[in-house]
Amino acid sequence: MVRAAAILAACVAASPAAACRLALLLALDVSSSVDPTEDQLQRGGLVSALTSPEVQAAFFAVDSPVALGVYEWSGRYNQEIVLDWTLIDSPAALLEAAETIAASKRSHNEFPTAMGHALAFGSEMLARGPRCLRQTIDMAGDGQNNEGFGPLLAYREFDFDEITVNGLVVNAAEFTSETMLIEFFREEVLHGPGAFMEVAQGFEDYERAMRRKLERELTPPVLSAVPSKKRNAG
């Protein structure tokens, strides 16, 4: 995986015309509040969202490709890469990435929610990834930070200057009220210009929320030309 990431970075650096437009890093919550059934819904929902017609169309809306990575997180020392940096430059590459995620096994299931540490891990993974025009971390979670430093400290102590952090809030989690969780994501997790969140009403709704979020992140921005002012006739 490390060799593949090095080759990817070298190819991108050697061919500026083909430089990726977005480095997209998806962070999956595998803390103890996520039971085995919910984890299957999360993992399967991500695979289904990535391979949906709408998301595939967004991936390939323009020629410049997207670099995709996925990792799991829970406790302060518990982050594991599910999909190392992969250049999504064809439907076959996207399908292979989805198959890697589908075949993955949960790394941890007994640790708390250390979201600040998870974000720090994401920042470091982006730093060693390919050079892209934009960098985004998708932080999915069903609870607030309850171990180690939180997101706001992570943003102060790690390099997030060029990184946008979006959120996928999974509601109906045990011990967490809807209002408190959404407010936590809004106040402490979302980061950078244009950051936004999608809300899944339970893990059964994960696929729909992830699909909507990916469509929004992957669809190239529409740039409208500003009409020039006409000079007054002399």
Tab-separated table of C-alpha atoms in Angstrom:
chain	number	residue	atom	x	y	z
A	1	MET	CA	0.000	0.000	0.000
A	2	VAL	CA	2.838	2.431	0.886
A	3	ARG	CA	4.571	1.703	-2.443
A	4	ALA	CA	1.290	2.241	-4.315
A	5	ALA	CA	0.775	5.604	-2.587
A	6	ALA	CA	4.345	6.645	-3.497
A	7	ILE	CA	3.786	5.711	-7.141
A	8	LEU	CA	0.504	7.641	-7.157
A	9	ALA	CA	2.138	10.759	-5.721
A	10	ALA	CA	4.989	10.551	-8.223
A	11	CYS	CA	2.613	10.210	-11.167
A	12	VAL	CA	0.573	13.190	-10.066
A	13	ALA	CA	3.686	15.318	-9.563
A	14	ALA	CA	5.083	14.311	-12.961
A	15	SER	CA	1.916	15.185	-14.864
A	16	PRO	CA	0.472	18.555	-13.788
A	17	ALA	CA	-2.222	18.382	-16.485
A	18	ALA	CA	-3.613	15.228	-14.874
A	19	ALA	CA	-3.316	16.478	-11.276
A	20	CYS	CA	-6.233	15.375	-9.124
A	21	ARG	CA	-8.837	17.951	-8.265
A	22	LEU	CA	-9.705	16.571	-4.817
A	23	ALA	CA	-8.091	14.411	-2.147
A	24	LEU	CA	-11.115	12.941	-0.350
A	25	LEU	CA	-10.553	11.102	2.931
A	26	LEU	CA	-13.489	9.252	4.506
A	27	ALA	CA	-13.342	8.536	8.261
A	28	LEU	CA	-15.554	5.717	9.609
A	29	ASP	CA	-16.593	5.563	13.275
A	30	VAL	CA	-15.923	2.112	14.810
A	31	SER	CA	-16.139	3.187	18.454
A	32	SER	CA	-17.896	1.023	21.037
A	33	SER	CA	-21.246	2.771	20.453
A	34	VAL	CA	-21.368	1.239	16.957
A	35	ASP	CA	-22.556	-2.377	17.203
A	36	PRO	CA	-21.725	-5.059	14.580
A	37	THR	CA	-25.002	-4.626	12.708
A	38	GLU	CA	-24.538	-0.857	12.556
A	39	ASP	CA	-20.989	-1.280	11.311
A	40	GLN	CA	-22.228	-3.524	8.499
A	41	LEU	CA	-24.809	-0.894	7.574
A	42	GLN	CA	-22.116	1.795	7.615
A	43	ARG	CA	-19.620	-0.187	5.547
A	44	GLY	CA	-22.232	-1.478	3.115
A	45	GLY	CA	-23.832	1.955	2.862
A	46	LEU	CA	-20.520	3.514	1.888
A	47	VAL	CA	-19.945	0.875	-0.805
A	48	SER	CA	-23.459	1.349	-2.199
A	49	ALA	CA	-23.090	5.135	-2.178
A	50	LEU	CA	-19.739	5.034	-3.979
A	51	THR	CA	-21.123	2.786	-6.723
A	52	SER	CA	-24.449	4.594	-7.163
A	53	PRO	CA	-25.035	6.179	-10.598
A	54	GLU	CA	-25.248	9.672	-9.099
A	55	VAL	CA	-21.903	9.434	-7.307
A	56	GLN	CA	-20.171	7.779	-10.247
A	57	ALA	CA	-21.360	10.642	-12.459
A	58	ALA	CA	-19.935	13.151	-9.957
A	59	PHE	CA	-16.574	11.338	-9.837
A	60	PHE	CA	-16.186	11.563	-13.616
A	61	ALA	CA	-17.930	14.873	-14.289
A	62	VAL	CA	-14.596	16.347	-15.456
A	63	ASP	CA	-11.309	14.883	-16.657
A	64	SER	CA	-9.292	15.644	-13.506
A	65	PRO	CA	-9.479	12.602	-11.191
A	66	VAL	CA	-10.118	12.316	-7.464
A	67	ALA	CA	-7.786	10.647	-4.948
A	68	LEU	CA	-9.744	8.577	-2.415
A	69	GLY	CA	-8.748	7.198	0.984
A	70	VAL	CA	-10.700	5.578	3.834
A	71	TYR	CA	-9.781	4.918	7.465
A	72	GLU	CA	-11.479	3.710	10.649
A	73	TRP	CA	-11.223	5.486	13.969
A	74	SER	CA	-12.294	5.042	17.579
A	75	GLY	CA	-9.950	5.503	20.580
A	76	ARG	CA	-6.958	7.811	20.721
A	77	TYR	CA	-4.577	5.095	19.480
A	78	ASN	CA	-7.036	3.242	17.265
A	79	GLN	CA	-6.997	4.389	13.657
A	80	GLU	CA	-6.597	1.915	10.801
A	81	ILE	CA	-6.401	2.494	7.053
A	82	VAL	CA	-9.127	0.674	5.109
A	83	LEU	CA	-8.242	2.059	1.659
A	84	ASP	CA	-4.901	3.768	1.125
A	85	TRP	CA	-4.679	6.577	-1.393
A	86	THR	CA	-6.180	5.447	-4.698
A	87	LEU	CA	-6.502	7.562	-7.820
A	88	ILE	CA	-10.063	7.197	-9.108
A	89	ASP	CA	-9.393	7.803	-12.795
A	90	SER	CA	-11.823	5.242	-14.259
A	91	PRO	CA	-14.995	3.331	-13.345
A	92	ALA	CA	-12.822	0.234	-12.905
A	93	ALA	CA	-10.671	2.028	-10.317
A	94	LEU	CA	-13.787	3.138	-8.430
A	95	LEU	CA	-15.200	-0.401	-8.450
A	96	GLU	CA	-11.900	-1.827	-7.188
A	97	ALA	CA	-11.831	0.727	-4.364
A	98	ALA	CA	-15.430	-0.165	-3.418
A	99	GLU	CA	-14.571	-3.866	-3.429
A	100	THR	CA	-11.625	-3.214	-1.089
A	101	ILE	CA	-13.949	-1.432	1.350
A	102	ALA	CA	-16.589	-4.191	1.048
A	103	ALA	CA	-13.992	-6.861	1.878
A	104	SER	CA	-12.576	-4.961	4.864
A	105	LYS	CA	-12.965	-6.200	8.442
A	106	ARG	CA	-13.584	-3.967	11.416
A	107	SER	CA	-10.329	-3.292	13.259
A	108	HIS	CA	-11.637	-2.341	16.738
A	109	ASN	CA	-14.933	-2.468	18.605
A	110	GLU	CA	-14.280	-1.689	22.276
A	111	PHE	CA	-12.783	1.801	22.330
A	112	PRO	CA	-14.363	5.243	22.996
A	113	THR	CA	-14.781	8.259	20.707
A	114	ALA	CA	-11.523	10.176	20.249
A	115	MET	CA	-12.504	12.414	17.363
A	116	GLY	CA	-9.670	14.916	17.794
A	117	HIS	CA	-7.101	12.130	17.484
A	118	ALA	CA	-8.983	10.798	14.449
A	119	LEU	CA	-8.795	14.199	12.773
A	120	ALA	CA	-5.076	14.474	13.552
A	121	PHE	CA	-4.561	11.094	11.884
A	122	GLY	CA	-6.496	12.329	8.848
A	123	SER	CA	-4.368	15.476	8.621
A	124	GLU	CA	-1.187	13.397	8.626
A	125	MET	CA	-2.603	10.996	6.027
A	126	LEU	CA	-3.426	13.922	3.750
A	127	ALA	CA	0.078	15.336	4.249
A	128	ARG	CA	1.658	12.185	2.824
A	129	GLY	CA	-0.965	11.804	0.088
A	130	PRO	CA	-1.023	13.057	-3.502
A	131	ARG	CA	-0.960	16.741	-4.357
A	132	CYS	CA	-4.508	17.805	-5.196
A	133	LEU	CA	-6.223	21.128	-5.732
A	134	ARG	CA	-8.448	20.595	-2.687
A	135	GLN	CA	-8.330	18.420	0.440
A	136	THR	CA	-11.398	17.196	2.337
A	137	ILE	CA	-11.924	14.940	5.350
A	138	ASP	CA	-15.354	13.407	5.870
A	139	MET	CA	-15.876	12.765	9.568
A	140	ALA	CA	-18.716	10.299	10.192
A	141	GLY	CA	-19.805	9.652	13.771
A	142	ASP	CA	-22.669	8.745	16.070
A	143	GLY	CA	-21.443	10.469	19.215
A	144	GLN	CA	-19.495	13.353	20.712
A	145	ASN	CA	-15.817	13.277	21.612
A	146	ASN	CA	-15.279	11.496	24.952
A	147	GLU	CA	-11.549	10.670	25.010
A	148	GLY	CA	-8.421	12.744	24.521
A	149	PHE	CA	-8.385	16.151	22.884
A	150	GLY	CA	-11.331	17.290	20.805
A	151	PRO	CA	-11.653	18.617	17.246
A	152	LEU	CA	-11.010	22.267	18.104
A	153	LEU	CA	-7.633	21.459	19.657
A	154	ALA	CA	-6.776	19.269	16.674
A	155	TYR	CA	-7.440	22.226	14.366
A	156	ARG	CA	-5.117	24.416	16.442
A	157	GLU	CA	-2.248	21.939	16.820
A	158	PHE	CA	-2.196	20.197	13.415
A	159	ASP	CA	-2.000	21.540	9.886
A	160	PHE	CA	-5.574	22.115	8.730
A	161	ASP	CA	-4.963	25.360	6.829
A	162	GLU	CA	-5.860	23.844	3.444
A	163	ILE	CA	-8.259	21.147	4.686
A	164	THR	CA	-12.050	21.227	4.730
A	165	VAL	CA	-13.788	18.943	7.219
A	166	ASN	CA	-17.369	17.923	6.478
A	167	GLY	CA	-19.550	15.797	8.730
A	168	LEU	CA	-21.935	12.894	8.527
A	169	VAL	CA	-23.993	12.875	11.716
A	170	VAL	CA	-25.547	9.493	12.535
A	171	ASN	CA	-28.542	10.217	14.739
A	172	ALA	CA	-30.437	7.894	17.095
A	173	ALA	CA	-27.239	6.721	18.766
A	174	GLU	CA	-27.506	5.511	22.354
A	175	PHE	CA	-26.978	8.196	25.046
A	176	THR	CA	-26.900	10.994	22.458
A	177	SER	CA	-29.768	13.331	21.690
A	178	GLU	CA	-30.353	14.577	18.178
A	179	THR	CA	-30.013	18.240	19.084
A	180	MET	CA	-26.783	17.833	21.052
A	181	LEU	CA	-25.006	15.760	18.393
A	182	ILE	CA	-25.917	18.062	15.516
A	183	GLU	CA	-24.836	21.075	17.551
A	184	PHE	CA	-21.534	19.392	18.431
A	185	PHE	CA	-20.765	18.754	14.756
A	186	ARG	CA	-21.809	22.273	13.791
A	187	GLU	CA	-19.768	24.006	16.505
A	188	GLU	CA	-16.693	21.784	16.781
A	189	VAL	CA	-16.315	19.442	13.801
A	190	LEU	CA	-17.104	21.416	10.629
A	191	HIS	CA	-14.002	23.256	9.476
A	192	GLY	CA	-12.970	25.375	6.522
A	193	PRO	CA	-14.798	27.409	3.870
A	194	GLY	CA	-17.983	25.769	2.639
A	195	ALA	CA	-17.899	22.966	5.219
A	196	PHE	CA	-21.263	21.220	5.619
A	197	MET	CA	-22.877	18.156	7.163
A	198	GLU	CA	-25.456	15.571	6.249
A	199	VAL	CA	-27.625	13.837	8.845
A	200	ALA	CA	-28.452	10.118	8.739
A	201	GLN	CA	-31.435	9.095	10.835
A	202	GLY	CA	-29.804	5.966	12.185
A	203	PHE	CA	-27.387	3.648	10.405
A	204	GLU	CA	-30.242	2.377	8.233
A	205	ASP	CA	-30.167	5.816	6.602
A	206	TYR	CA	-26.370	5.879	6.212
A	207	GLU	CA	-26.318	5.061	2.494
A	208	ARG	CA	-28.714	7.876	1.553
A	209	ALA	CA	-26.872	10.478	3.619
A	210	MET	CA	-23.457	9.365	2.344
A	211	ARG	CA	-24.663	9.434	-1.260
A	212	ARG	CA	-25.975	12.993	-0.891
A	213	LYS	CA	-22.749	14.119	0.759
A	214	LEU	CA	-20.493	12.523	-1.857
A	215	GLU	CA	-22.522	14.039	-4.689
A	216	ARG	CA	-22.126	17.474	-3.168
A	217	GLU	CA	-18.396	17.089	-2.514
A	218	LEU	CA	-17.528	15.569	-5.873
A	219	THR	CA	-19.614	17.718	-8.187
A	220	PRO	CA	-17.268	20.365	-9.651
A	221	PRO	CA	-18.151	23.928	-8.653
A	222	VAL	CA	-19.856	25.998	-11.308
A	223	LEU	CA	-17.898	29.134	-12.076
A	224	SER	CA	-19.940	31.885	-13.644
A	225	ALA	CA	-18.230	34.572	-15.635
A	226	VAL	CA	-18.592	38.104	-14.371
A	227	PRO	CA	-19.688	40.341	-17.238
A	228	SER	CA	-17.283	43.154	-17.939
A	229	LYS	CA	-18.536	46.688	-17.561
A	230	LYS	CA	-19.189	48.507	-20.777
A	231	ARG	CA	-17.346	51.749	-21.203
A	232	ASN	CA	-19.412	54.824	-21.735
A	233	ALA	CA	-19.352	56.085	-25.263
A	234	GLY	CA	-17.372	59.290	-25.474
